[in-house]
Short mmCIF file of C-alpha atoms and ligand atoms in Angstrom, two decimals:
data_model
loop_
_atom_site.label_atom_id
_atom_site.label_comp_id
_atom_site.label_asym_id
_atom_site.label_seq_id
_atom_site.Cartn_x
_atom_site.Cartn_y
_atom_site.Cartn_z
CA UNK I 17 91.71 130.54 18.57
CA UNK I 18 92.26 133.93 17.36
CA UNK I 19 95.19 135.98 18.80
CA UNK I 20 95.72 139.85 19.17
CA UNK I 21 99.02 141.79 19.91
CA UNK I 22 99.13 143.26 23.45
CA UNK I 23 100.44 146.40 21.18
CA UNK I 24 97.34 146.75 19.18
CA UNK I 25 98.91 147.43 15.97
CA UNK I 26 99.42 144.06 14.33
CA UNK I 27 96.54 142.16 12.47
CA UNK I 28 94.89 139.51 14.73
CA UNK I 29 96.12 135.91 13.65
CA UNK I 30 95.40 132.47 13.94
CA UNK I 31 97.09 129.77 16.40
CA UNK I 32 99.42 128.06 13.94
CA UNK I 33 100.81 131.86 12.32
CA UNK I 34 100.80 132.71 16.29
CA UNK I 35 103.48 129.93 16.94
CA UNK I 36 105.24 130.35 14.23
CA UNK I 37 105.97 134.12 14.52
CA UNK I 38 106.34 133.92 17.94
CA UNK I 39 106.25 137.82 18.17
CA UNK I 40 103.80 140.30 16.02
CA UNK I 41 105.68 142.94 14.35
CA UNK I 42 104.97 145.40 16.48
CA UNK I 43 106.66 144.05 19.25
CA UNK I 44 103.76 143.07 21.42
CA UNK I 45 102.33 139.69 22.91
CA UNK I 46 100.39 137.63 21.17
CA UNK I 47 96.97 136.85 23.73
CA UNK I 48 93.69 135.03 22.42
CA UNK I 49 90.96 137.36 21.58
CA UNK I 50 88.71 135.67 23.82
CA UNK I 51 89.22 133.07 27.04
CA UNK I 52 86.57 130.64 27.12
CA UNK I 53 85.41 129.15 30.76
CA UNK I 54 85.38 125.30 31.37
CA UNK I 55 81.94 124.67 31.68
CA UNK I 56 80.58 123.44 35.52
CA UNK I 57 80.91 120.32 34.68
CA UNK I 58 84.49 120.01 34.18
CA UNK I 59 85.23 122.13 37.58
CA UNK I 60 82.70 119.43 39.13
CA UNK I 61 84.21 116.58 37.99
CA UNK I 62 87.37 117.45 37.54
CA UNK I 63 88.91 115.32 40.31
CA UNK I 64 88.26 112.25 38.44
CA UNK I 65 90.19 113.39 35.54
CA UNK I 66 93.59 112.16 34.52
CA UNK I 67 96.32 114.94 34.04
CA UNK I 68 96.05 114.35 30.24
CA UNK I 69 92.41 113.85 30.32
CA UNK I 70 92.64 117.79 31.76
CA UNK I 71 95.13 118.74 28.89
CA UNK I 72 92.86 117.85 26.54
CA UNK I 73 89.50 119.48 27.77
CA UNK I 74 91.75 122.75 28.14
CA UNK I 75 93.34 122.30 25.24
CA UNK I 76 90.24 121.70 23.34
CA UNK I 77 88.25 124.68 24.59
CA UNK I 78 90.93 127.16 23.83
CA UNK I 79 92.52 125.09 20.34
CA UNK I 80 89.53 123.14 19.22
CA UNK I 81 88.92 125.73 16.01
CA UNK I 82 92.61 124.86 15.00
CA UNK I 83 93.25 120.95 15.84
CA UNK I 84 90.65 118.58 15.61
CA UNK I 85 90.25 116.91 19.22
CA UNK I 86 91.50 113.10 18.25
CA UNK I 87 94.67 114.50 16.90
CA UNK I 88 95.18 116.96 20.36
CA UNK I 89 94.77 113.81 22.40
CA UNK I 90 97.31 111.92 20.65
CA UNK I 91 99.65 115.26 20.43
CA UNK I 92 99.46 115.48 24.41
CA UNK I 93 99.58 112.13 24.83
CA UNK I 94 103.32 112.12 23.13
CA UNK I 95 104.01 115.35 24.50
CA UNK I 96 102.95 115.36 27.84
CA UNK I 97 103.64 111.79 29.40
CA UNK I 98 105.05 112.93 32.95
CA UNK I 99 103.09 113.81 35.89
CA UNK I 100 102.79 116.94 38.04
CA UNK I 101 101.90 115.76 41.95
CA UNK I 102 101.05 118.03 44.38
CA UNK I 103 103.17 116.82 47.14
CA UNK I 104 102.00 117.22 50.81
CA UNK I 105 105.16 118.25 52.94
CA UNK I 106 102.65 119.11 56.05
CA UNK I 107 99.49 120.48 56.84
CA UNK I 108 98.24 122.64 53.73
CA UNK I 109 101.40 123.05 52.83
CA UNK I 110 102.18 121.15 49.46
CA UNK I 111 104.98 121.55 46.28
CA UNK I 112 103.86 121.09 42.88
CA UNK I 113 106.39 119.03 41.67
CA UNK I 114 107.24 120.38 38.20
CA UNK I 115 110.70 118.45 37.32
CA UNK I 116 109.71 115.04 36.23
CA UNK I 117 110.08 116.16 32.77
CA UNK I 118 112.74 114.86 30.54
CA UNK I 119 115.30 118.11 31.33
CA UNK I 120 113.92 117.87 35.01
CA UNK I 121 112.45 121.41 34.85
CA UNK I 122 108.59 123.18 34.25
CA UNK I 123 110.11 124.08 31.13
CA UNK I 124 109.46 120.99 29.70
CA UNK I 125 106.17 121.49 29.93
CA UNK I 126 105.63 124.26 27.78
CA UNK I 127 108.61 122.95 24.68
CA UNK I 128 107.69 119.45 24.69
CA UNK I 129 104.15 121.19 23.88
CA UNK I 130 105.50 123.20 21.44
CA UNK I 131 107.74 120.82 19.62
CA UNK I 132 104.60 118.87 18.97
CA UNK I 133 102.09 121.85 17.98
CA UNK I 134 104.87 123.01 15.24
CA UNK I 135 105.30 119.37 14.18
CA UNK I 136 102.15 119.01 13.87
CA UNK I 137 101.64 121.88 11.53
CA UNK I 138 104.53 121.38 9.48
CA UNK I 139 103.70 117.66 9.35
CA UNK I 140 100.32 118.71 7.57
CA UNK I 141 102.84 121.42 4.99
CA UNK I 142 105.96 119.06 4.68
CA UNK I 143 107.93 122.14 5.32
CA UNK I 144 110.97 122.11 7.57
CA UNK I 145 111.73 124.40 10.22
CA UNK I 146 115.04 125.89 12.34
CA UNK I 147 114.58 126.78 15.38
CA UNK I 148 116.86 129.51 17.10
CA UNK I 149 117.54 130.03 20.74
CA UNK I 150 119.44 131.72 23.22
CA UNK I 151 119.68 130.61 26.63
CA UNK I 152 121.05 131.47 29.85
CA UNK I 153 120.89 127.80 30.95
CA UNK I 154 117.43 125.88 31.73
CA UNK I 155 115.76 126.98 28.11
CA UNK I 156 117.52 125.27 26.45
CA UNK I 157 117.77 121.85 27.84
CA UNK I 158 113.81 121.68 27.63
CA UNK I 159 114.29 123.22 24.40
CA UNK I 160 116.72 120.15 23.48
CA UNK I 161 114.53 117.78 24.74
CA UNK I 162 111.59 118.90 23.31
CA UNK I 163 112.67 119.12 19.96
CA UNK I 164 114.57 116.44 20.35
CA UNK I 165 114.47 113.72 16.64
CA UNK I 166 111.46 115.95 16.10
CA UNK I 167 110.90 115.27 12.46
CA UNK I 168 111.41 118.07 9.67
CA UNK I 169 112.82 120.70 12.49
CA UNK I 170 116.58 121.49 13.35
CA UNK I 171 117.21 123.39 16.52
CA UNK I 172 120.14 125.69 17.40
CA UNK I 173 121.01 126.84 20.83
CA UNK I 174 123.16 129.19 22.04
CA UNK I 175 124.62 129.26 25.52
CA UNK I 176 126.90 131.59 26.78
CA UNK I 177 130.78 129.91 27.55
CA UNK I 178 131.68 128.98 31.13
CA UNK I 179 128.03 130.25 32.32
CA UNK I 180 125.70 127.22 32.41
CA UNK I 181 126.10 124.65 35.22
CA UNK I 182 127.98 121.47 34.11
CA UNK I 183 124.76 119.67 34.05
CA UNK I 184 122.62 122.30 32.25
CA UNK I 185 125.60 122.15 29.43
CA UNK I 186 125.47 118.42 29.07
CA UNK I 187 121.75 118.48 28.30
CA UNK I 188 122.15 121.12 25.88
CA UNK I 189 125.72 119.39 24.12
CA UNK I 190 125.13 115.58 24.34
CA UNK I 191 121.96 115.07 22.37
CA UNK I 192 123.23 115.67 19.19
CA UNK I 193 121.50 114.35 15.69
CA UNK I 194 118.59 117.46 15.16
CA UNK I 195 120.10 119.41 18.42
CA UNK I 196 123.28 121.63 17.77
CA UNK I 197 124.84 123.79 20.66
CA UNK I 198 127.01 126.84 19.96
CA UNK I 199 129.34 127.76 22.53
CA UNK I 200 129.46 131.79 22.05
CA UNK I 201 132.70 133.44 23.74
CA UNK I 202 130.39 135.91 25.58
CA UNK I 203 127.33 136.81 27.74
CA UNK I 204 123.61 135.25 27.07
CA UNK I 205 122.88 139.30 25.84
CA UNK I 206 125.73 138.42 23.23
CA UNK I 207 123.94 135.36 22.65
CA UNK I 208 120.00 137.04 22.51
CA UNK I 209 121.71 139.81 20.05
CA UNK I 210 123.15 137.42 18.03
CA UNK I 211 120.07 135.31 17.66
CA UNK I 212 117.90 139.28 17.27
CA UNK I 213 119.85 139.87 14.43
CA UNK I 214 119.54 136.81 12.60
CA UNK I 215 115.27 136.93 12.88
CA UNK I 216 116.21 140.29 11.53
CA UNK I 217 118.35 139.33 8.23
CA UNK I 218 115.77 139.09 5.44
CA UNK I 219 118.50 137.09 3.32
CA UNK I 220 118.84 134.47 5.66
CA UNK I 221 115.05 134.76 6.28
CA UNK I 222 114.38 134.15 2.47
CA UNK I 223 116.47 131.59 2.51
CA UNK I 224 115.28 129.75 5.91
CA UNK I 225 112.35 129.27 7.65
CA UNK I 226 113.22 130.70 11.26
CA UNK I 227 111.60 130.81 14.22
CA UNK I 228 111.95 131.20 17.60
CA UNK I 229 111.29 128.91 21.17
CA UNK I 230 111.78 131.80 23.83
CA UNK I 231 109.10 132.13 26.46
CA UNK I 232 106.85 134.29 24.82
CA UNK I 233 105.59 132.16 22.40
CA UNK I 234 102.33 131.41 22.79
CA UNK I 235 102.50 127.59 22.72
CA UNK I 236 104.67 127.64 25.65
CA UNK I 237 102.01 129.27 27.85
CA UNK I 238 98.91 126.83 27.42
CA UNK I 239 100.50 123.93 28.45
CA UNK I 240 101.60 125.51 32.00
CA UNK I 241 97.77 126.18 32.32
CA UNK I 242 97.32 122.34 32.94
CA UNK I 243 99.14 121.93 36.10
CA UNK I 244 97.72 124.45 38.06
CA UNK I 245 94.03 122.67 37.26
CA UNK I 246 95.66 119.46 38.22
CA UNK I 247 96.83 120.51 40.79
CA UNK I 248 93.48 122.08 41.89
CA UNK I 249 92.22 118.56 40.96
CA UNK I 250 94.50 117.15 43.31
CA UNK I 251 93.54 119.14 46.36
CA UNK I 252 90.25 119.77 45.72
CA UNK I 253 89.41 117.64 48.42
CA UNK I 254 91.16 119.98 51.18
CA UNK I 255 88.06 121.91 50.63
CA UNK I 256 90.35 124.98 51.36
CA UNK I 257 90.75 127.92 49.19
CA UNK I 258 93.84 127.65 46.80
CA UNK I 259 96.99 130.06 46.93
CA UNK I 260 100.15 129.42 44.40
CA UNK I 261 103.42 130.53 45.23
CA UNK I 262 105.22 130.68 42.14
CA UNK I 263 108.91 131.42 41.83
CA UNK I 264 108.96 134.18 38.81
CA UNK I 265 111.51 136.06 36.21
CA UNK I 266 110.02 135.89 33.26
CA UNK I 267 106.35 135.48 34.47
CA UNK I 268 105.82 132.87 32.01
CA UNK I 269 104.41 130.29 34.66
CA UNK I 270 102.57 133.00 36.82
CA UNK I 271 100.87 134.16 33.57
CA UNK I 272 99.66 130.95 32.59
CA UNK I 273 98.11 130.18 36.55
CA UNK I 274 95.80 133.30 35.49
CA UNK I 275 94.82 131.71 32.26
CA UNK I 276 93.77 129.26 34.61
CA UNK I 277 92.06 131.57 36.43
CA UNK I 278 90.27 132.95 33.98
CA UNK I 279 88.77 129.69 32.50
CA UNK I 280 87.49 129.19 36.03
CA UNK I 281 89.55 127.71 38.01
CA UNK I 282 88.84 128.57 41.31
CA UNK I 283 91.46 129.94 43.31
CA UNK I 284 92.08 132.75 46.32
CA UNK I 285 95.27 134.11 45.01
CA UNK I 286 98.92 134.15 43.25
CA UNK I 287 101.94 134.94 44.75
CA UNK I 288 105.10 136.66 42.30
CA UNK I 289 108.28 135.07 44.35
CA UNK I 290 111.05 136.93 43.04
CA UNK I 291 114.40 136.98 44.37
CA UNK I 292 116.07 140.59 44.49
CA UNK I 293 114.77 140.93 40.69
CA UNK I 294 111.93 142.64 42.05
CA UNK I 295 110.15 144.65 39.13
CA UNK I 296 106.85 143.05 39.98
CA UNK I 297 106.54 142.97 43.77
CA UNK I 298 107.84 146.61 43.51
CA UNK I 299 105.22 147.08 40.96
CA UNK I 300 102.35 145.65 43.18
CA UNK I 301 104.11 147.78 46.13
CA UNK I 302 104.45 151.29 44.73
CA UNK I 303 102.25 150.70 41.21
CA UNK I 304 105.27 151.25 39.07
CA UNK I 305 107.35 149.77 36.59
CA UNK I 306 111.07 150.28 37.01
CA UNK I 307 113.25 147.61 34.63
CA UNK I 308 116.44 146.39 36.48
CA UNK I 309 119.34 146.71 33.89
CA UNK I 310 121.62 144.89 34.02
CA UNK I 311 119.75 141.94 35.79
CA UNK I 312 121.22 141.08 39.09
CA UNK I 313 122.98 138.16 39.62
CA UNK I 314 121.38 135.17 42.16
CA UNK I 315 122.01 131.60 43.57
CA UNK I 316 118.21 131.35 41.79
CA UNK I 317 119.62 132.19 38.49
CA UNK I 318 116.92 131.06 36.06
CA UNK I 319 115.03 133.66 37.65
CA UNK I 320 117.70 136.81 37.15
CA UNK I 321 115.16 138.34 34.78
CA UNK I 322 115.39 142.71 35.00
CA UNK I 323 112.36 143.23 33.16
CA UNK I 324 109.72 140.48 32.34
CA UNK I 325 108.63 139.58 29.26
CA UNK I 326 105.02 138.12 30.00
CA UNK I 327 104.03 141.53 32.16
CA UNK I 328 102.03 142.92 29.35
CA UNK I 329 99.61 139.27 29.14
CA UNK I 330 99.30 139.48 33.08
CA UNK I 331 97.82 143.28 32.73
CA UNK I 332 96.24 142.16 29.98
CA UNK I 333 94.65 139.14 31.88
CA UNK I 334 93.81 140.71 35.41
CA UNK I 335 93.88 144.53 34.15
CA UNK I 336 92.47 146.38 37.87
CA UNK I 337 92.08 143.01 39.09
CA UNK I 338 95.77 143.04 39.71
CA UNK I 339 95.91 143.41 43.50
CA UNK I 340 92.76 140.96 44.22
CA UNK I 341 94.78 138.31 42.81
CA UNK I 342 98.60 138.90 42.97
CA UNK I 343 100.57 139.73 45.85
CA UNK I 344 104.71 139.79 45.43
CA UNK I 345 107.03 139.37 47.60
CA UNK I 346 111.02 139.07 46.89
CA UNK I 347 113.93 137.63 48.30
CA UNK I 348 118.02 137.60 48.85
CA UNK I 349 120.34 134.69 48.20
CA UNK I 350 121.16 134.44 51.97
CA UNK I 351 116.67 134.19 52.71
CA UNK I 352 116.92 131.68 50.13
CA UNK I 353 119.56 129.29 51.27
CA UNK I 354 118.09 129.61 54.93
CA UNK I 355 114.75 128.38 53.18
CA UNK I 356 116.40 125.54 50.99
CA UNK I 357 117.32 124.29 54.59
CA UNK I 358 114.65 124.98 56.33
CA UNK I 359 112.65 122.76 54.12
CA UNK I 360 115.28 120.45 54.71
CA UNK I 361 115.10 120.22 58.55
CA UNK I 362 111.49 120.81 59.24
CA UNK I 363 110.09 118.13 56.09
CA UNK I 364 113.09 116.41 55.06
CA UNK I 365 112.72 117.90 51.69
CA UNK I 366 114.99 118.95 49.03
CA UNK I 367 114.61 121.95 46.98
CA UNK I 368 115.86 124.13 44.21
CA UNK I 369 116.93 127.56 45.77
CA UNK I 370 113.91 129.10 42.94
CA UNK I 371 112.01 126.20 44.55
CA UNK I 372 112.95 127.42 48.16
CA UNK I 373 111.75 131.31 46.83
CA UNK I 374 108.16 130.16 46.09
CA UNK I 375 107.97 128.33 49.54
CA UNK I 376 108.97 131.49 51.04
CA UNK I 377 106.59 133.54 49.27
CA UNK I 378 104.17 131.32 50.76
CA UNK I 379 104.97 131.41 53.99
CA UNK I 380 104.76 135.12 54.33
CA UNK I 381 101.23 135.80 52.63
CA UNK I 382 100.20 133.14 55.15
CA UNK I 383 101.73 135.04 57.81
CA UNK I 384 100.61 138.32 56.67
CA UNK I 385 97.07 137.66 56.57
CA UNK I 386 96.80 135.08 58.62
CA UNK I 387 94.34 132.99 56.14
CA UNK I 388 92.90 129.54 56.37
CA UNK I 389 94.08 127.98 53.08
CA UNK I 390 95.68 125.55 51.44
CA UNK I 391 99.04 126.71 50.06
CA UNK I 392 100.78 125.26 47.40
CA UNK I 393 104.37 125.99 46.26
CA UNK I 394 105.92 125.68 42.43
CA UNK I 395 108.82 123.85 42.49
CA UNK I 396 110.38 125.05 38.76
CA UNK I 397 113.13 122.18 39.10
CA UNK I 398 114.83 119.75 40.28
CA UNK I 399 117.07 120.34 43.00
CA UNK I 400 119.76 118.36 41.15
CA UNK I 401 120.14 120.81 38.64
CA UNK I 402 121.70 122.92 40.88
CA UNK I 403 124.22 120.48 42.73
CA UNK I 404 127.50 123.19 43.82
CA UNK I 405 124.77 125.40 45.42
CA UNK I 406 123.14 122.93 47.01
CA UNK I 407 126.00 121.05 48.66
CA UNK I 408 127.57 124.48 49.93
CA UNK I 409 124.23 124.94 51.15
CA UNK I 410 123.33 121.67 52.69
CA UNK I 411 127.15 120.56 53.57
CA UNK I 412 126.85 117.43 51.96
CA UNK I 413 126.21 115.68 48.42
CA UNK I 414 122.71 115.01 47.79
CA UNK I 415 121.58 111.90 45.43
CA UNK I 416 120.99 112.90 42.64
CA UNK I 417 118.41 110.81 39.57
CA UNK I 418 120.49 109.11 36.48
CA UNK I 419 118.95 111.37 34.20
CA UNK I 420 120.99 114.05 35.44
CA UNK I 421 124.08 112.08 35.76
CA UNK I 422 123.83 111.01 32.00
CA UNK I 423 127.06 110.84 30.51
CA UNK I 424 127.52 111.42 26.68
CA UNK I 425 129.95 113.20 24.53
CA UNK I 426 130.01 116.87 24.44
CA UNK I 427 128.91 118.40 20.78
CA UNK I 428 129.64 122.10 20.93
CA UNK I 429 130.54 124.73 18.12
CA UNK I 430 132.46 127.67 19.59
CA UNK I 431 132.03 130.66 17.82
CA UNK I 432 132.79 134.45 19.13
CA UNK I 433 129.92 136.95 19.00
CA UNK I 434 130.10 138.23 15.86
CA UNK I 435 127.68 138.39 13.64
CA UNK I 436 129.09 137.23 10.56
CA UNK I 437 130.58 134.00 12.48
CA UNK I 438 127.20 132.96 13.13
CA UNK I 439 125.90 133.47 10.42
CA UNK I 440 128.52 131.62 8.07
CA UNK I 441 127.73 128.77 10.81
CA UNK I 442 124.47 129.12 10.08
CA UNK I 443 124.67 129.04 6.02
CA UNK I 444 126.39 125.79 6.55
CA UNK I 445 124.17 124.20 9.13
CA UNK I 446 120.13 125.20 8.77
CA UNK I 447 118.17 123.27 7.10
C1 PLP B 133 112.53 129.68 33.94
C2 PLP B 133 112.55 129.33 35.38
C3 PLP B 133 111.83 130.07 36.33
C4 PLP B 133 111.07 131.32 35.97
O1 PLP B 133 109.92 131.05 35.23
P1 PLP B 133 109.17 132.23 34.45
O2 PLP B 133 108.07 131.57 33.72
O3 PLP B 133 110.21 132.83 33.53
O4 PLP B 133 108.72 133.20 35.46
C5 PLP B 133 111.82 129.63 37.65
N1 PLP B 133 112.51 128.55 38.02
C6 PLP B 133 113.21 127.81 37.15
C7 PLP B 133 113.97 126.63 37.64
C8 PLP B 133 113.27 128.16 35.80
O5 PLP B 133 113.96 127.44 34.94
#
């Protein structure tokens, strides 16, 4: 695959400089120079296929020039062993259950797929590799997990101090050996600048190889292509036309549904479920841009995004297709918590409150246009992960799975934001 920056300046590169770059120089996206279709075949067959046995054929058609097929299959294999099952909660009305990933969220889909593209490559090299990241809270868990004892690669996150949940903080402090956690006496910007600056010091960069594990980066995206063909696997048999409701702030997950798209998956249409971060319903309302700074604050925090990163590869992949396949709609905190019990009461299901945005979305395309289809919802996590909101919601304790419960000892550096702190820390701990 062959990659071009959504900014047209930068030389077109190849998958494995892609990932490890993460960002051209001049600041755009990197996108593949050209999306191959899935052949009829697949599409017609493509409800006897294993969730893995998908992976691969997608993963094949778009990678195939830059890792031979026997070694994809055994990287998704490793990579990739959970499931995504389109749950029915009623009559075309199904979740896509993202969160049975080792940090319980979709992001695992996308780091556990790029911990084992970038091992892969280095594997061949022998180099090693540091990985850098700031996160606001669910990032970096996958990120942590996903990287996780992966051989010849040390990973440092950064989380802002008293603002990630108590169990988003244990995944990112209690794994220890490869996986180090700074605790930075600020905000996640104080964290992002910190971690700018330091892709930005040529010394360090001399020293160190450096890269990144943010959203953007290309590896992350593929793998969230998968699920939506499973899930169009799975429901194929509704004979209805698709719609995905798909809680957004980054637009990471949405983007990936129209790489989907455009290798041929058939589908009616996307929704962008935002909560009051509304650049892109606003932008699919009134056909501009405005950037929210600073982000505004929500009970569906992961989501608290001001201006999206992955905007420039959805123009780029449905340019004035826009409105015949996205339609946005946005939400408050008090919409959402009537929709996390909603769900509750009318299906006896539990939901995250981005989980509870994407139903909502749903429910009001369906409303406004009154369509025959079958509707399915993105549920980003697991409800778990979000345990104070969703008791003051609900009014009592939910259960919640052992793997969020795990206990083990917190291993956090806390450092202030400035620069040189970090970067002494860093001296002493890259590899
Ligand atoms: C990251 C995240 C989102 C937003 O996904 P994007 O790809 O950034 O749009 C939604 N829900 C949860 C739980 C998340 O962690």
């Amino acid at each position: 695959m062959k990659l071009y920056s959504t900014n047209h300046i930068s030389p077109e590169v190849s998958f494995r400089e892609a990932i490890f770059r993460g960002l051209p120089a001049d600041h755009g996206l990197y996108m593949p120079t050209e999306i191959p279709t899935l052949p009829q075949s697949f599409w017609d067959n493509v409800e006897n296929l294993s969730f893995n046995e998908i992976a691969v054929a997608v993963s094949e058609a778009l990678l195939g020039e830059d890792i031979p097929e026997t070694d994809l299959e055994t990287l998704i294999h490793s990579a990739l062993d959970f499931e995504a099952p389109a749950v029915k909660l009623a009559a075309d009305l199904y979740c896509l259950e993202l969160f049975h990933g080792p940090s319980m969220a979709f992001k695992d889909f996308g780091a556990r797929f790029m911990a084992a593209t970038m091992s892969y490559f280095l594997g061949q090299s022998g180099e090693t590799l540091n990985i850098l990241v700031a996160t606001s809270g669910d990032t970096g868990g996958a990120v942590a997990q996903g990287f996780y004892r992966v051989p010849g690669i040390s990973v440092t996150i950064l989380y802002p101090k008293g603002k990630v949940s108590a169990i988003q903080e244990r995944q990112l402090t209690t794994l220890g050996e490869n996986v180090k956690a700074l605790e930075v006496e600020g905000t996640f910007d104080d964290c992002q600048a910190l971690v700018k600056q330091a892709f930005l010091d040529e010394e360090l960069r001399n020293q160190y190889h450096l890269a990144s594990a943010n959203s953007i980066n290309i590896a992350r995206l593929i793998p969230q292509a998968f699920y939506y063909i499973s899930a169009y696997a799975q429901l194929k048999k509704t004979g209805k036309e698709l719609v995905f409701s798909v809680p957004s702030g980054n637009f990471g997950n949405l983007t990936a549904g129209i790489l989907a798209l455009r290798m041929g998956m058939p589908v009616k249409r996307f929704v962008a479920a935002t909560n009051v971060n509304n650049v892109v319903p606003e932008f699919l309302r009134t056909g501009l841009y405005t950037p929210i700074s600073p982000s505004i604050s929500t009970i569906s925090n992961a989501m608290d995004v001001g201006n999206p990163s992955n905007f420039p590869r959805l123009k780029a992949l449905l340019g004035h297709q826009i409105h015949d396949y996205l339609t946005g709609y946005f939400y408050t905190d008090e919409e959402t918590r009537r929709a996390v019990l909603d769900l509750y009461r009318k299906y006896n299901y539990l939901a995250c409150p981005h989980t509870a945005v994407a139903y909502l979305g749903l429910q009001d395309y369906r409303r406004e246009t009154g369509a025959d289809l079958t509707g399915v919802f993105l549920s980003t996590a697991h409800y778990g992960k979000f345990l104070p909101e969703m008791e003051a919601i609900l009014g009592f304790t939910p259960e919640i799975p052992d793997r969020l419960s795990m206990a083990g000892e917190k291993q956090a550096t806390v450092t202030d934001t400035a620069y040189d702190t970090f970067r002494a820390y860093l001296k002493k701990n890259l590899i």
